[in-house]
Amino acid sequence: MVTTAAYTPHTAHNTHTAHTAHAAHAAHTDHTAHAPSTPTPLEAELRALAGSVPDPELPVLTLGELGVLRSVHVSGTGHVDVELTPTYTGCPAIEAMSADIEQVLREHGRHDVTVRTVLSPAWSTDDISAEGRRKLAEFGIAPPRPHTADGPVPLSLTVRCPHCGSTDTELLSRFSSTACKALRRCVACQEPFDHFKEL
Amino acid sequence: MTTHSASTSPSAATSAPASSTAAALPLGDDALVLSHRLGEWAGHAPVLEEEVALANIALDLLGQARVLLSLVGDEDELAYLREERAFRNVQLVEQPNGDFAHTIARQLYFSTYQHLMYGQLAASDSPLAPLAAKAVKEVAYHQDHAEQWTLRLGDGTAESHERMQRGLDALWRFTGELFEPVAGLDLDREALRERWTAMVTAVIGKATLTVPEGPQSGAWTAGAGREGLHTEPFGRMLAEMQHLHRSHPGASW
């Protein structure tokens, strides 16, 4: 627990929290470029670089496809500020992701980099891109289903087997190799498979 | 990884209204202590899938604890260097694991509470709302896990039924504390209690089990975890949890 996942009370809820968000920002570098302005060509380029980093747990996906890269800003002094959001609050991969982003940016000449972890708005499996979903399925992991109005745990829709395509699959465990996956088995082909569960 | 700056430096934390993050310590302690208890199942769970499930739930809770405790101060100091009386967790989460049914009873009571609590908190203007909005989605899975196991054990064999009932009964007296006021946590506690009772009652009934009778708080100690008064097993748990850090200060992987 040496590297601390930063907690920034970013929220658009109200004026009260806007005050604390300011306070948290003040503890960092200048955030003059933080406004929802159009990214500069340099920022777009660095964002593409950071977004190309493979996920440490699911290397078939890039961080961009996973939807965890929130923003890349370059200040007037050339400082690069990267905002990253965890899939799960306790996701241990966040530290490896931060280190990998720092490394790739360093390799491209950017040495003054801060990678911050932000929680809000909370990441959702809906943030995974269409290309990301396709790659997951190709890798043998059933992609998450889109959210419905029913809430965060849609149990009624079937999950398709990524191996044979059958919809006749059953849940073995709600928690699999990582917190973000559930373990299922295909009744048709009998193969067990991971399902990226909806969050 | 020095560039991983925690945005919760003392200056940022203290500039917020004192009450706004006051709840971070009790809620963080709840998550930390239950995370450690669930971690004790590693290597001992009845089946591999449960080993993984309990460890995953523990990991979610640990992540929540780290965010919350980092709002208060240094997470390692808070976790490893505080004495028993400085912990503000409810007594329910510090209760020993017992058998698997006992752990599931603890999970059912606590995750139902935590889900409702984070749900209310997420909709509030508290600075903890962003964490709550994230955590509520994680805890939905913990609650579902506890519910499914309660049904399976309650409506299972005679022995699993009996063990599940025993777990529910034994932990019932620690549930009242969940609805006590917490400084800095502005919740509708009456709604919380009503909703919790309705949900737990429904699951227990469906599992062919009986809602425990008797008070939801015990003798003089029960209901005082938020004030730093804990039950006997907690000290031993802390001794184990803190031993490495205290024996080898600054040790890291």
Short mmCIF file of C-alpha atoms in Angstrom, two decimals:
data_model
loop_
_atom_site.label_atom_id
_atom_site.label_comp_id
_atom_site.label_asym_id
_atom_site.label_seq_id
_atom_site.Cartn_x
_atom_site.Cartn_y
_atom_site.Cartn_z
CA MET A 1 0.00 0.00 0.00
CA VAL A 2 2.84 2.39 -0.77
CA THR A 3 1.50 4.11 -3.82
CA THR A 4 -1.70 5.78 -2.98
CA ALA A 5 -4.62 5.81 -5.32
CA ALA A 6 -5.45 9.45 -5.35
CA TYR A 7 -8.94 10.44 -4.50
CA THR A 8 -10.19 13.52 -6.19
CA PRO A 9 -13.69 14.52 -5.28
CA HIS A 10 -14.49 15.50 -8.84
CA THR A 11 -18.13 15.90 -9.15
CA ALA A 12 -20.53 18.03 -11.02
CA HIS A 13 -23.22 17.58 -8.38
CA ASN A 14 -23.26 20.94 -6.75
CA THR A 15 -21.46 23.96 -5.52
CA HIS A 16 -20.47 22.42 -2.20
CA THR A 17 -18.32 19.72 -3.73
CA ALA A 18 -17.01 22.08 -6.35
CA HIS A 19 -15.30 23.81 -3.45
CA THR A 20 -13.52 20.66 -2.30
CA ALA A 21 -12.60 19.80 -5.87
CA HIS A 22 -10.80 23.11 -6.08
CA ALA A 23 -8.99 22.42 -2.86
CA ALA A 24 -7.82 19.07 -4.13
CA HIS A 25 -6.65 20.58 -7.37
CA ALA A 26 -4.69 23.23 -5.55
CA ALA A 27 -2.62 20.46 -4.02
CA HIS A 28 -1.42 19.55 -7.49
CA THR A 29 -0.02 21.29 -10.44
CA ASP A 30 -1.78 24.08 -12.17
CA HIS A 31 -4.87 22.95 -13.90
CA THR A 32 -5.28 25.82 -16.24
CA ALA A 33 -5.67 23.39 -19.11
CA HIS A 34 -8.20 21.35 -17.20
CA ALA A 35 -11.31 23.04 -18.44
CA PRO A 36 -13.32 21.00 -20.93
CA SER A 37 -11.53 22.71 -23.74
CA THR A 38 -10.68 21.09 -27.04
CA PRO A 39 -7.48 19.05 -26.76
CA THR A 40 -4.50 20.51 -28.53
CA PRO A 41 -2.87 18.39 -31.24
CA LEU A 42 -0.09 17.57 -28.75
CA GLU A 43 -2.64 16.46 -26.14
CA ALA A 44 -4.44 14.33 -28.71
CA GLU A 45 -1.16 12.72 -29.66
CA LEU A 46 -0.18 12.00 -26.04
CA ARG A 47 -3.65 10.69 -25.33
CA ALA A 48 -3.37 8.29 -28.24
CA LEU A 49 0.00 7.15 -26.87
CA ALA A 50 -1.30 6.65 -23.32
CA GLY A 51 -4.43 5.00 -24.69
CA SER A 52 -2.35 2.50 -26.65
CA VAL A 53 -0.91 0.98 -23.45
CA PRO A 54 -2.19 -2.59 -23.06
CA ASP A 55 -4.19 -3.44 -19.98
CA PRO A 56 -1.89 -5.37 -17.60
CA GLU A 57 -4.54 -8.02 -16.82
CA LEU A 58 -6.19 -8.22 -20.23
CA PRO A 59 -3.39 -7.41 -22.66
CA VAL A 60 -5.68 -7.85 -25.67
CA LEU A 61 -7.31 -4.57 -24.69
CA THR A 62 -5.72 -1.15 -24.65
CA LEU A 63 -6.47 1.31 -21.88
CA GLY A 64 -8.23 3.43 -24.48
CA GLU A 65 -10.53 0.56 -25.46
CA LEU A 66 -11.17 -0.28 -21.81
CA GLY A 67 -12.32 3.30 -21.31
CA VAL A 68 -10.24 4.02 -18.20
CA LEU A 69 -8.21 6.88 -19.67
CA ARG A 70 -10.13 10.03 -18.81
CA SER A 71 -7.98 12.89 -19.99
CA VAL A 72 -4.51 14.07 -20.91
CA HIS A 73 -3.61 17.71 -20.39
CA VAL A 74 -0.40 19.54 -21.02
CA SER A 75 0.23 22.69 -18.99
CA GLY A 76 2.07 25.77 -20.16
CA THR A 77 5.26 24.49 -18.56
CA GLY A 78 5.01 21.20 -20.44
CA HIS A 79 3.81 19.16 -17.48
CA VAL A 80 1.60 16.26 -18.57
CA ASP A 81 -1.36 15.47 -16.34
CA VAL A 82 -3.09 12.16 -17.03
CA GLU A 83 -6.39 11.18 -15.43
CA LEU A 84 -7.07 7.49 -15.05
CA THR A 85 -10.11 5.83 -13.50
CA PRO A 86 -10.10 2.34 -11.97
CA THR A 87 -12.53 -0.32 -13.14
CA TYR A 88 -13.05 -1.42 -9.52
CA THR A 89 -12.05 0.72 -6.54
CA GLY A 90 -9.63 -1.93 -5.37
CA CYS A 91 -8.28 -2.88 -8.78
CA PRO A 92 -4.59 -3.66 -8.18
CA ALA A 93 -3.78 -3.15 -11.87
CA ILE A 94 -4.12 0.62 -11.55
CA GLU A 95 -0.56 0.99 -10.34
CA ALA A 96 0.85 -1.02 -13.24
CA MET A 97 -1.30 1.03 -15.64
CA SER A 98 0.05 4.28 -14.22
CA ALA A 99 3.64 3.07 -14.44
CA ASP A 100 3.13 1.87 -18.01
CA ILE A 101 1.62 5.21 -19.07
CA GLU A 102 4.52 7.08 -17.49
CA GLN A 103 6.95 4.83 -19.30
CA VAL A 104 5.41 5.18 -22.73
CA LEU A 105 5.23 8.96 -22.38
CA ARG A 106 8.85 9.04 -21.16
CA GLU A 107 9.91 7.05 -24.20
CA HIS A 108 8.39 9.83 -26.24
CA GLY A 109 10.30 12.54 -24.46
CA ARG A 110 7.76 13.52 -21.83
CA HIS A 111 9.51 13.28 -18.47
CA ASP A 112 7.31 15.53 -16.37
CA VAL A 113 4.21 13.35 -16.01
CA THR A 114 1.64 12.94 -13.26
CA VAL A 115 -0.88 10.12 -13.49
CA ARG A 116 -3.79 10.69 -11.16
CA THR A 117 -6.59 8.34 -10.26
CA VAL A 118 -10.08 9.79 -10.34
CA LEU A 119 -13.25 8.03 -9.24
CA SER A 120 -15.98 10.22 -10.61
CA PRO A 121 -17.83 9.70 -12.79
CA ALA A 122 -17.61 6.02 -11.92
CA TRP A 123 -16.35 3.73 -14.65
CA SER A 124 -18.93 1.47 -16.20
CA THR A 125 -18.61 -1.50 -18.53
CA ASP A 126 -20.53 0.66 -21.00
CA ASP A 127 -17.27 2.61 -21.32
CA ILE A 128 -15.62 -0.32 -23.12
CA SER A 129 -15.48 0.49 -26.82
CA ALA A 130 -17.09 -1.62 -29.53
CA GLU A 131 -13.63 -2.65 -30.71
CA GLY A 132 -12.77 -3.58 -27.11
CA ARG A 133 -15.83 -5.81 -26.88
CA ARG A 134 -14.95 -7.50 -30.13
CA LYS A 135 -11.41 -8.20 -28.90
CA LEU A 136 -12.69 -9.57 -25.59
CA ALA A 137 -14.95 -12.05 -27.35
CA GLU A 138 -12.14 -13.03 -29.68
CA PHE A 139 -9.93 -13.62 -26.64
CA GLY A 140 -12.53 -15.99 -25.15
CA ILE A 141 -14.08 -13.57 -22.65
CA ALA A 142 -17.77 -12.86 -23.01
CA PRO A 143 -18.11 -9.08 -23.21
CA PRO A 144 -20.35 -7.24 -20.74
CA ARG A 145 -23.94 -6.67 -21.72
CA PRO A 146 -25.13 -3.09 -22.09
CA HIS A 147 -26.93 -1.69 -19.08
CA THR A 148 -30.66 -1.70 -18.82
CA ALA A 149 -32.83 0.40 -16.60
CA ASP A 150 -33.04 -2.50 -14.15
CA GLY A 151 -29.85 -1.62 -12.32
CA PRO A 152 -26.33 -2.83 -12.11
CA VAL A 153 -26.87 -6.58 -12.05
CA PRO A 154 -28.87 -7.64 -15.08
CA LEU A 155 -29.38 -11.33 -14.50
CA SER A 156 -32.11 -11.97 -17.00
CA LEU A 157 -30.24 -11.55 -20.28
CA THR A 158 -28.28 -14.53 -21.47
CA VAL A 159 -24.53 -14.48 -21.93
CA ARG A 160 -23.30 -15.96 -25.17
CA CYS A 161 -20.49 -18.53 -25.10
CA PRO A 162 -17.43 -16.91 -26.71
CA HIS A 163 -16.27 -20.31 -27.98
CA CYS A 164 -19.29 -21.81 -29.74
CA GLY A 165 -21.78 -18.96 -29.68
CA SER A 166 -24.47 -20.85 -27.75
CA THR A 167 -26.70 -18.80 -25.48
CA ASP A 168 -27.20 -21.84 -23.23
CA THR A 169 -24.67 -20.92 -20.55
CA GLU A 170 -24.72 -21.10 -16.77
CA LEU A 171 -23.12 -19.13 -13.96
CA LEU A 172 -20.51 -21.00 -11.93
CA SER A 173 -19.30 -18.16 -9.77
CA ARG A 174 -19.98 -14.44 -9.58
CA PHE A 175 -16.30 -13.80 -9.05
CA SER A 176 -13.58 -15.18 -11.28
CA SER A 177 -9.86 -14.61 -11.88
CA THR A 178 -10.31 -10.90 -11.30
CA ALA A 179 -13.02 -8.87 -9.59
CA CYS A 180 -14.32 -7.66 -12.94
CA LYS A 181 -15.10 -11.14 -14.26
CA ALA A 182 -17.57 -13.90 -13.48
CA LEU A 183 -17.00 -17.56 -14.26
CA ARG A 184 -19.53 -19.30 -16.51
CA ARG A 185 -19.82 -22.58 -18.36
CA CYS A 186 -21.34 -23.29 -21.72
CA VAL A 187 -23.92 -26.05 -21.49
CA ALA A 188 -23.61 -26.75 -25.23
CA CYS A 189 -19.83 -27.11 -25.58
CA GLN A 190 -19.05 -27.65 -21.88
CA GLU A 191 -16.24 -25.10 -21.94
CA PRO A 192 -15.87 -22.80 -18.96
CA PHE A 193 -15.29 -19.15 -19.82
CA ASP A 194 -14.90 -15.78 -18.18
CA HIS A 195 -17.59 -13.17 -18.52
CA PHE A 196 -16.69 -9.51 -18.10
CA LYS A 197 -19.52 -8.74 -15.73
CA GLU A 198 -21.59 -5.60 -15.94
CA LEU A 199 -20.66 -2.75 -13.64
CA MET B 1 6.37 5.80 -8.55
CA THR B 2 6.72 9.14 -6.88
CA THR B 3 4.50 10.82 -9.42
CA HIS B 4 1.52 8.99 -7.98
CA SER B 5 0.53 11.87 -5.87
CA ALA B 6 -2.35 11.37 -3.55
CA SER B 7 -4.63 14.28 -4.06
CA THR B 8 -5.62 14.04 -0.43
CA SER B 9 -2.70 15.92 0.95
CA PRO B 10 -3.33 17.38 4.40
CA SER B 11 -4.01 20.80 2.95
CA ALA B 12 -6.70 19.45 0.65
CA ALA B 13 -8.28 17.32 3.35
CA THR B 14 -8.44 20.03 5.96
CA SER B 15 -9.84 22.64 3.63
CA ALA B 16 -13.08 20.68 3.38
CA PRO B 17 -15.67 21.21 6.11
CA ALA B 18 -14.70 19.12 9.12
CA SER B 19 -17.91 17.13 9.17
CA SER B 20 -17.86 16.26 5.50
CA THR B 21 -15.09 13.70 5.66
CA ALA B 22 -15.62 12.75 9.30
CA ALA B 23 -17.47 9.63 8.16
CA ALA B 24 -14.47 8.46 6.15
CA LEU B 25 -12.82 6.90 9.20
CA PRO B 26 -15.73 4.75 10.44
CA LEU B 27 -16.73 3.69 6.93
CA GLY B 28 -13.10 3.05 5.99
CA ASP B 29 -12.60 0.96 9.12
CA ASP B 30 -15.69 -1.11 8.32
CA ALA B 31 -14.30 -1.88 4.88
CA LEU B 32 -10.75 -2.53 6.11
CA VAL B 33 -11.70 -4.86 8.94
CA LEU B 34 -14.19 -6.89 6.92
CA SER B 35 -11.67 -7.11 4.11
CA HIS B 36 -9.15 -8.61 6.50
CA ARG B 37 -11.67 -11.08 7.92
CA LEU B 38 -12.63 -12.24 4.42
CA GLY B 39 -8.96 -12.51 3.52
CA GLU B 40 -8.57 -15.02 6.34
CA TRP B 41 -10.55 -17.46 4.19
CA ALA B 42 -7.69 -17.66 1.68
CA GLY B 43 -6.58 -21.28 1.66
CA HIS B 44 -9.57 -22.39 3.75
CA ALA B 45 -12.71 -21.82 1.68
CA PRO B 46 -14.92 -24.84 0.98
CA VAL B 47 -14.41 -24.75 -2.79
CA LEU B 48 -12.03 -22.96 -5.12
CA GLU B 49 -14.72 -20.71 -6.58
CA GLU B 50 -15.58 -19.46 -3.11
CA GLU B 51 -11.94 -18.92 -2.30
CA VAL B 52 -11.77 -16.62 -5.30
CA ALA B 53 -15.12 -14.98 -4.62
CA LEU B 54 -14.33 -14.10 -1.00
CA ALA B 55 -10.90 -12.78 -1.96
CA ASN B 56 -12.49 -10.64 -4.68
CA ILE B 57 -15.00 -9.20 -2.24
CA ALA B 58 -12.16 -8.54 0.20
CA LEU B 59 -10.27 -6.74 -2.56
CA ASP B 60 -13.23 -4.49 -3.37
CA LEU B 61 -13.50 -3.60 0.31
CA LEU B 62 -9.78 -2.97 0.60
CA GLY B 63 -9.96 -0.57 -2.34
CA GLN B 64 -12.80 1.31 -0.66
CA ALA B 65 -10.89 1.36 2.62
CA ARG B 66 -7.79 2.81 0.95
CA VAL B 67 -9.73 5.66 -0.62
CA LEU B 68 -11.58 6.43 2.60
CA LEU B 69 -8.59 6.19 4.94
CA SER B 70 -6.47 8.28 2.58
CA LEU B 71 -8.96 11.09 3.14
CA VAL B 72 -8.15 10.95 6.84
CA GLY B 73 -4.38 10.55 6.75
CA ASP B 74 -1.70 8.05 5.81
CA GLU B 75 -3.45 4.78 5.00
CA ASP B 76 -0.62 2.58 6.26
CA GLU B 77 -0.29 4.41 9.55
CA LEU B 78 -4.02 4.26 10.06
CA ALA B 79 -4.27 0.57 9.24
CA TYR B 80 -1.16 -0.71 10.96
CA LEU B 81 -0.28 1.64 13.79
CA ARG B 82 -3.56 2.39 15.50
CA GLU B 83 -4.54 0.69 18.73
CA GLU B 84 -7.77 -1.23 18.99
CA ARG B 85 -9.64 1.61 20.65
CA ALA B 86 -8.87 4.00 17.81
CA PHE B 87 -10.78 1.87 15.30
CA ARG B 88 -14.32 3.05 14.55
CA ASN B 89 -15.73 0.02 12.71
CA VAL B 90 -19.00 -1.58 13.75
CA GLN B 91 -18.57 -4.72 15.82
CA LEU B 92 -20.35 -6.83 13.20
CA VAL B 93 -17.43 -6.73 10.75
CA GLU B 94 -14.83 -7.74 13.34
CA GLN B 95 -16.66 -10.93 14.31
CA PRO B 96 -14.61 -14.05 13.55
CA ASN B 97 -15.42 -15.98 10.37
CA GLY B 98 -16.82 -19.06 12.10
CA ASP B 99 -17.97 -21.64 9.59
CA PHE B 100 -18.89 -20.72 6.03
CA ALA B 101 -22.55 -20.15 6.93
CA HIS B 102 -21.51 -17.80 9.72
CA THR B 103 -19.45 -15.77 7.25
CA ILE B 104 -22.38 -15.68 4.82
CA ALA B 105 -24.70 -14.44 7.58
CA ARG B 106 -22.24 -11.65 8.34
CA GLN B 107 -22.05 -10.87 4.61
CA LEU B 108 -25.82 -10.79 4.25
CA TYR B 109 -26.30 -8.39 7.16
CA PHE B 110 -23.39 -6.15 6.25
CA SER B 111 -23.56 -6.03 2.45
CA THR B 112 -27.29 -5.26 2.57
CA TYR B 113 -26.53 -2.36 4.92
CA GLN B 114 -23.51 -1.19 2.94
CA HIS B 115 -25.39 -1.26 -0.35
CA LEU B 116 -28.23 0.85 1.03
CA MET B 117 -25.83 3.18 2.84
CA TYR B 118 -23.62 3.78 -0.22
CA GLY B 119 -26.76 4.23 -2.31
CA GLN B 120 -27.97 7.06 -0.09
CA LEU B 121 -24.49 8.54 0.18
CA ALA B 122 -24.02 8.48 -3.61
CA ALA B 123 -27.12 10.61 -4.04
CA SER B 124 -26.03 13.12 -1.39
CA ASP B 125 -23.77 16.15 -1.68
CA SER B 126 -21.14 14.55 0.57
CA PRO B 127 -17.54 14.62 -0.66
CA LEU B 128 -17.71 10.85 -0.22
CA ALA B 129 -20.41 10.66 -2.92
CA PRO B 130 -18.02 9.85 -5.81
CA LEU B 131 -16.60 6.88 -3.90
CA ALA B 132 -20.08 5.78 -2.84
CA ALA B 133 -21.31 5.93 -6.45
CA LYS B 134 -18.53 3.59 -7.45
CA ALA B 135 -18.65 1.30 -4.43
CA VAL B 136 -22.41 0.81 -4.58
CA LYS B 137 -22.02 -1.03 -7.88
CA GLU B 138 -19.37 -3.32 -6.42
CA VAL B 139 -21.35 -4.04 -3.28
CA ALA B 140 -24.40 -4.96 -5.38
CA TYR B 141 -22.44 -8.07 -6.33
CA HIS B 142 -21.45 -8.77 -2.70
CA GLN B 143 -25.07 -8.57 -1.67
CA ASP B 144 -26.15 -10.83 -4.49
CA HIS B 145 -23.45 -13.32 -3.52
CA ALA B 146 -24.57 -13.35 0.12
CA GLU B 147 -28.22 -13.66 -0.87
CA GLN B 148 -27.64 -16.60 -3.22
CA TRP B 149 -25.64 -18.46 -0.58
CA THR B 150 -28.20 -17.76 2.14
CA LEU B 151 -30.87 -19.30 -0.10
CA ARG B 152 -28.72 -22.25 -1.00
CA LEU B 153 -27.65 -23.04 2.55
CA GLY B 154 -31.01 -22.30 4.16
CA ASP B 155 -32.96 -24.30 1.64
CA GLY B 156 -30.28 -26.99 1.38
CA THR B 157 -29.59 -29.94 3.63
CA ALA B 158 -30.69 -30.22 7.26
CA GLU B 159 -27.15 -29.46 8.34
CA SER B 160 -26.62 -26.45 6.07
CA HIS B 161 -30.02 -25.12 7.18
CA GLU B 162 -29.09 -25.47 10.82
CA ARG B 163 -25.69 -23.85 10.37
CA MET B 164 -27.13 -20.94 8.41
CA GLN B 165 -29.76 -20.35 11.10
CA ARG B 166 -27.09 -20.50 13.78
CA GLY B 167 -25.02 -17.88 11.96
CA LEU B 168 -27.99 -15.55 11.53
CA ASP B 169 -28.94 -15.94 15.21
CA ALA B 170 -25.42 -15.43 16.54
CA LEU B 171 -24.83 -12.21 14.63
CA TRP B 172 -28.27 -10.66 15.02
CA ARG B 173 -27.30 -8.71 18.13
CA PHE B 174 -24.63 -6.86 16.16
CA THR B 175 -27.04 -5.53 13.53
CA GLY B 176 -28.54 -2.69 15.58
CA GLU B 177 -25.29 -0.77 15.48
CA LEU B 178 -25.58 -0.40 11.70
CA PHE B 179 -28.34 2.14 12.20
CA GLU B 180 -26.73 4.25 14.89
CA PRO B 181 -25.84 7.83 13.96
CA VAL B 182 -22.38 8.36 12.46
CA ALA B 183 -20.76 11.78 12.67
CA GLY B 184 -20.51 13.36 9.22
CA LEU B 185 -22.92 10.88 7.67
CA ASP B 186 -26.20 12.57 6.95
CA LEU B 187 -28.47 9.68 6.07
CA ASP B 188 -32.13 8.85 6.44
CA ARG B 189 -31.45 6.20 9.06
CA GLU B 190 -35.09 5.33 9.54
CA ALA B 191 -35.49 4.54 5.84
CA LEU B 192 -32.21 2.65 5.94
CA ARG B 193 -33.40 0.46 8.80
CA GLU B 194 -36.81 -0.17 7.24
CA ARG B 195 -35.35 -1.10 3.88
CA TRP B 196 -32.66 -3.28 5.45
CA THR B 197 -35.19 -5.11 7.59
CA ALA B 198 -37.49 -5.69 4.63
CA MET B 199 -34.72 -7.01 2.43
CA VAL B 200 -33.11 -9.25 5.03
CA THR B 201 -36.50 -10.56 6.13
CA ALA B 202 -37.41 -11.42 2.54
CA VAL B 203 -34.19 -13.35 1.91
CA ILE B 204 -34.33 -15.22 5.22
CA GLY B 205 -37.96 -16.18 4.60
CA LYS B 206 -37.30 -17.35 1.07
CA ALA B 207 -34.41 -19.45 2.41
CA THR B 208 -36.90 -21.22 4.73
CA LEU B 209 -35.07 -19.73 7.70
CA THR B 210 -36.40 -17.73 10.61
CA VAL B 211 -35.68 -14.06 11.29
CA PRO B 212 -33.92 -14.06 14.66
CA GLU B 213 -35.83 -12.77 17.63
CA GLY B 214 -34.38 -10.72 20.38
CA PRO B 215 -32.62 -7.41 20.61
CA GLN B 216 -30.40 -6.12 17.85
CA SER B 217 -27.86 -4.97 20.37
CA GLY B 218 -26.32 -7.04 23.13
CA ALA B 219 -24.93 -6.27 26.55
CA TRP B 220 -22.89 -3.17 27.31
CA THR B 221 -20.35 -3.63 24.54
CA ALA B 222 -22.60 -4.20 21.57
CA GLY B 223 -23.34 -1.03 19.68
CA ALA B 224 -20.16 0.73 20.67
CA GLY B 225 -17.72 -0.09 17.89
CA ARG B 226 -18.20 3.40 16.49
CA GLU B 227 -16.94 4.71 19.84
CA GLY B 228 -13.88 2.47 19.82
CA LEU B 229 -15.24 -0.27 22.06
CA HIS B 230 -14.68 -3.64 20.45
CA THR B 231 -15.26 -7.29 21.15
CA GLU B 232 -12.54 -9.62 22.35
CA PRO B 233 -11.67 -11.26 19.00
CA PHE B 234 -10.83 -7.88 17.44
CA GLY B 235 -7.60 -7.38 19.36
CA ARG B 236 -6.30 -10.72 18.18
CA MET B 237 -7.27 -9.96 14.61
CA LEU B 238 -5.43 -6.64 14.78
CA ALA B 239 -2.36 -8.28 16.28
CA GLU B 240 -2.15 -10.53 13.27
CA MET B 241 -2.97 -7.80 10.76
CA GLN B 242 -0.45 -5.33 12.18
CA HIS B 243 2.31 -7.68 13.21
CA LEU B 244 4.42 -7.53 10.06
CA HIS B 245 4.30 -3.78 9.72
CA ARG B 246 5.10 -3.22 13.39
CA SER B 247 7.93 -5.76 13.43
CA HIS B 248 9.49 -4.51 10.21
CA PRO B 249 8.61 -0.82 9.88
CA GLY B 250 8.65 0.34 6.30
CA ALA B 251 8.78 -3.17 4.89
CA SER B 252 7.52 -3.40 1.33
CA TRP B 253 7.26 -6.00 -1.39
#
